[in-house]
Coordinates of C-alpha atoms in Angstrom, one line a residue:
M58 CA -11.9 -6.1 25.5
T59 CA -14.2 -4.0 27.7
G60 CA -11.5 -1.3 28.0
I61 CA -11.0 -1.2 24.2
C62 CA -14.7 -0.9 23.7
L63 CA -14.9 2.0 26.2
I64 CA -12.1 3.8 24.5
S65 CA -13.5 3.2 21.0
F66 CA -17.1 4.2 21.8
S67 CA -16.3 7.1 24.2
G68 CA -18.3 10.1 23.0
S69 CA -19.9 8.3 20.1
K70 CA -23.0 6.3 19.6
L71 CA -22.9 2.6 18.8
E72 CA -23.9 1.8 15.2
L73 CA -23.8 -1.7 13.7
N74 CA -22.7 -2.0 10.1
P75 CA -22.7 -5.7 9.1
I76 CA -20.4 -5.4 6.1
G77 CA -17.9 -3.3 8.1
D78 CA -18.1 -5.6 11.1
I79 CA -17.5 -8.7 9.0
L80 CA -14.6 -7.0 7.3
A81 CA -13.1 -6.1 10.7
V82 CA -13.4 -9.6 12.0
A83 CA -11.9 -11.0 8.7
A84 CA -9.0 -8.5 9.0
A85 CA -8.3 -9.8 12.5
F86 CA -8.1 -13.4 11.2
V87 CA -5.9 -12.4 8.3
W88 CA -3.6 -10.5 10.6
A89 CA -3.4 -13.5 12.9
A90 CA -2.5 -15.7 9.9
Y91 CA 0.1 -13.2 8.7
S92 CA 1.7 -13.1 12.2
L93 CA 1.8 -16.9 12.4
L94 CA 3.2 -17.2 8.9
T95 CA 5.9 -14.6 9.5
R96 CA 6.9 -16.4 12.7
K97 CA 7.3 -19.6 10.7
I98 CA 9.2 -17.9 7.9
S99 CA 11.6 -16.3 10.4
S100 CA 12.3 -19.7 11.9
F101 CA 13.9 -20.7 8.6
G102 CA 16.5 -18.0 9.1
Y103 CA 15.4 -15.5 6.5
H104 CA 16.3 -11.8 7.2
T105 CA 13.3 -9.6 8.3
I106 CA 13.8 -7.0 5.7
Q107 CA 14.1 -9.6 2.9
T108 CA 10.9 -11.3 4.1
T109 CA 9.0 -8.0 4.3
R110 CA 10.2 -7.0 0.8
R111 CA 9.0 -10.3 -0.7
I112 CA 5.7 -10.1 1.1
F113 CA 5.2 -6.6 -0.3
T114 CA 6.2 -7.7 -3.8
Y115 CA 3.7 -10.5 -3.8
G116 CA 1.0 -8.3 -2.3
I117 CA 1.5 -5.7 -5.1
L118 CA 1.5 -8.4 -7.8
F119 CA -1.8 -9.9 -6.5
M120 CA -3.4 -6.4 -6.3
L121 CA -2.6 -5.4 -9.9
P122 CA -5.4 -7.4 -11.5
F123 CA -7.9 -5.6 -9.3
L124 CA -6.9 -2.3 -10.8
F125 CA -8.8 -3.2 -13.9
I126 CA -11.8 -4.6 -12.1
F127 CA -12.4 -1.5 -9.9
D128 CA -12.0 1.2 -12.6
F129 CA -8.6 2.6 -11.5
D130 CA -7.9 5.8 -13.3
P131 CA -4.2 6.8 -12.8
D132 CA -3.7 10.6 -13.0
V133 CA 0.0 11.1 -13.2
Y134 CA -0.4 14.8 -12.4
K135 CA -1.6 14.0 -8.9
F136 CA 1.5 11.9 -8.2
V137 CA 3.9 14.6 -9.4
K138 CA 2.6 17.3 -7.0
P139 CA 5.2 17.6 -4.1
G140 CA 2.7 17.2 -1.3
N141 CA 1.1 14.1 -2.7
F142 CA 4.5 12.6 -3.7
L143 CA 5.9 13.2 -0.2
N144 CA 2.8 11.7 1.4
L145 CA 3.2 8.6 -0.8
I146 CA 6.9 8.3 0.1
Y147 CA 6.0 8.6 3.8
L148 CA 3.1 6.0 3.6
G149 CA 5.2 3.6 1.5
L150 CA 8.5 3.8 3.5
G151 CA 7.5 4.9 7.0
A152 CA 4.0 3.8 7.6
S153 CA 4.1 0.6 5.7
A154 CA 7.6 -0.8 5.1
L155 CA 9.2 0.3 8.4
C156 CA 6.1 -0.7 10.4
F157 CA 6.0 -4.2 8.8
V158 CA 9.7 -4.7 9.3
T159 CA 9.5 -3.8 13.0
W160 CA 6.4 -6.0 13.4
N161 CA 8.1 -9.0 11.7
Y162 CA 11.1 -8.5 13.9
A163 CA 9.0 -8.4 17.1
V164 CA 7.2 -11.5 16.0
R165 CA 10.5 -13.2 15.4
V166 CA 11.8 -12.2 18.9
L167 CA 8.7 -12.4 21.0
G168 CA 6.5 -14.8 19.1
A169 CA 3.2 -14.3 17.3
V170 CA 0.9 -14.5 20.3
K171 CA 2.9 -12.3 22.6
T172 CA 3.4 -9.7 20.0
S173 CA -0.3 -9.7 19.0
V174 CA -1.2 -8.9 22.6
Y175 CA 0.4 -5.5 22.2
I176 CA -2.0 -4.5 19.5
Y177 CA -4.3 -3.7 22.4
M178 CA -2.0 -0.8 23.2
V179 CA -2.9 1.0 20.0
P180 CA -6.2 2.6 21.3
V181 CA -4.3 3.7 24.5
I182 CA -1.5 5.3 22.5
T183 CA -4.1 6.9 20.2
V184 CA -5.8 8.6 23.2
V185 CA -2.6 9.7 24.8
T186 CA -1.3 11.1 21.4
S187 CA -4.6 12.9 20.9
V188 CA -4.2 14.6 24.3
I189 CA -0.6 15.6 23.5
V190 CA -0.9 16.6 19.8
L191 CA -4.5 17.7 19.4
R192 CA -5.1 19.0 23.0
E193 CA -8.2 16.8 23.4
E194 CA -9.5 16.0 26.8
I195 CA -9.8 12.5 28.1
T196 CA -13.3 11.6 29.0
W197 CA -13.9 9.6 32.1
I198 CA -15.1 6.7 30.0
A199 CA -11.9 6.7 28.0
A200 CA -9.9 6.9 31.2
I201 CA -11.7 3.8 32.6
G202 CA -11.1 2.1 29.2
I203 CA -7.3 2.9 29.4
G204 CA -7.2 1.5 32.9
L205 CA -9.0 -1.7 32.0
T206 CA -6.9 -2.2 28.8
L207 CA -3.6 -1.8 30.8
I208 CA -4.9 -4.2 33.5
G209 CA -5.9 -6.7 30.8
L210 CA -2.4 -6.4 29.2
F211 CA -0.6 -7.0 32.5
L212 CA -2.9 -10.0 33.3
S213 CA -2.3 -11.5 29.9
E214 CA 1.5 -11.1 30.4
G215 CA 1.3 -12.6 33.8
R216 CA 3.0 -9.6 35.4
L217 CA 0.3 -9.0 38.1
K218 CA 0.5 -12.6 39.2
K219 CA 4.3 -12.4 39.5
A220 CA 4.1 -9.2 41.5
N221 CA 1.6 -10.7 44.0
R222 CA 3.9 -13.7 44.6
N223 CA 6.9 -11.6 45.6

């Protein structure tokens, strides 16, 4: 956790936002529940894509009533523009559907707890990608954070213990 904090707050000041912090913690609990439920659903023999499609369908159905509560104003012209349309297709199929299918498959194969451990690789991958794509420099704080995160991941997987025994 220290490694993740070092990566996250490298180069920025720490600010507390109670509403945002509560939402972040709630999101972690919801994600944990989702992972455990998808593990249970996959144990019944349902196909991963079928499960993901149904979860998405129910998610959309339960979000529809909130469109009226939060003053949603659909502007069809914005959806017809090629740039916006392609972005929506990418977000819907690539960033959402494909990611959820692969996550559900990983939960089915590895289990909810083991798969969830790999979420801690997201900040490490983000830093490495920012170096490659955006040509950013890694700060020494971020480098220490990456090291601590990887050590924590290996410890949680038991790989460092096994390596010391051999």
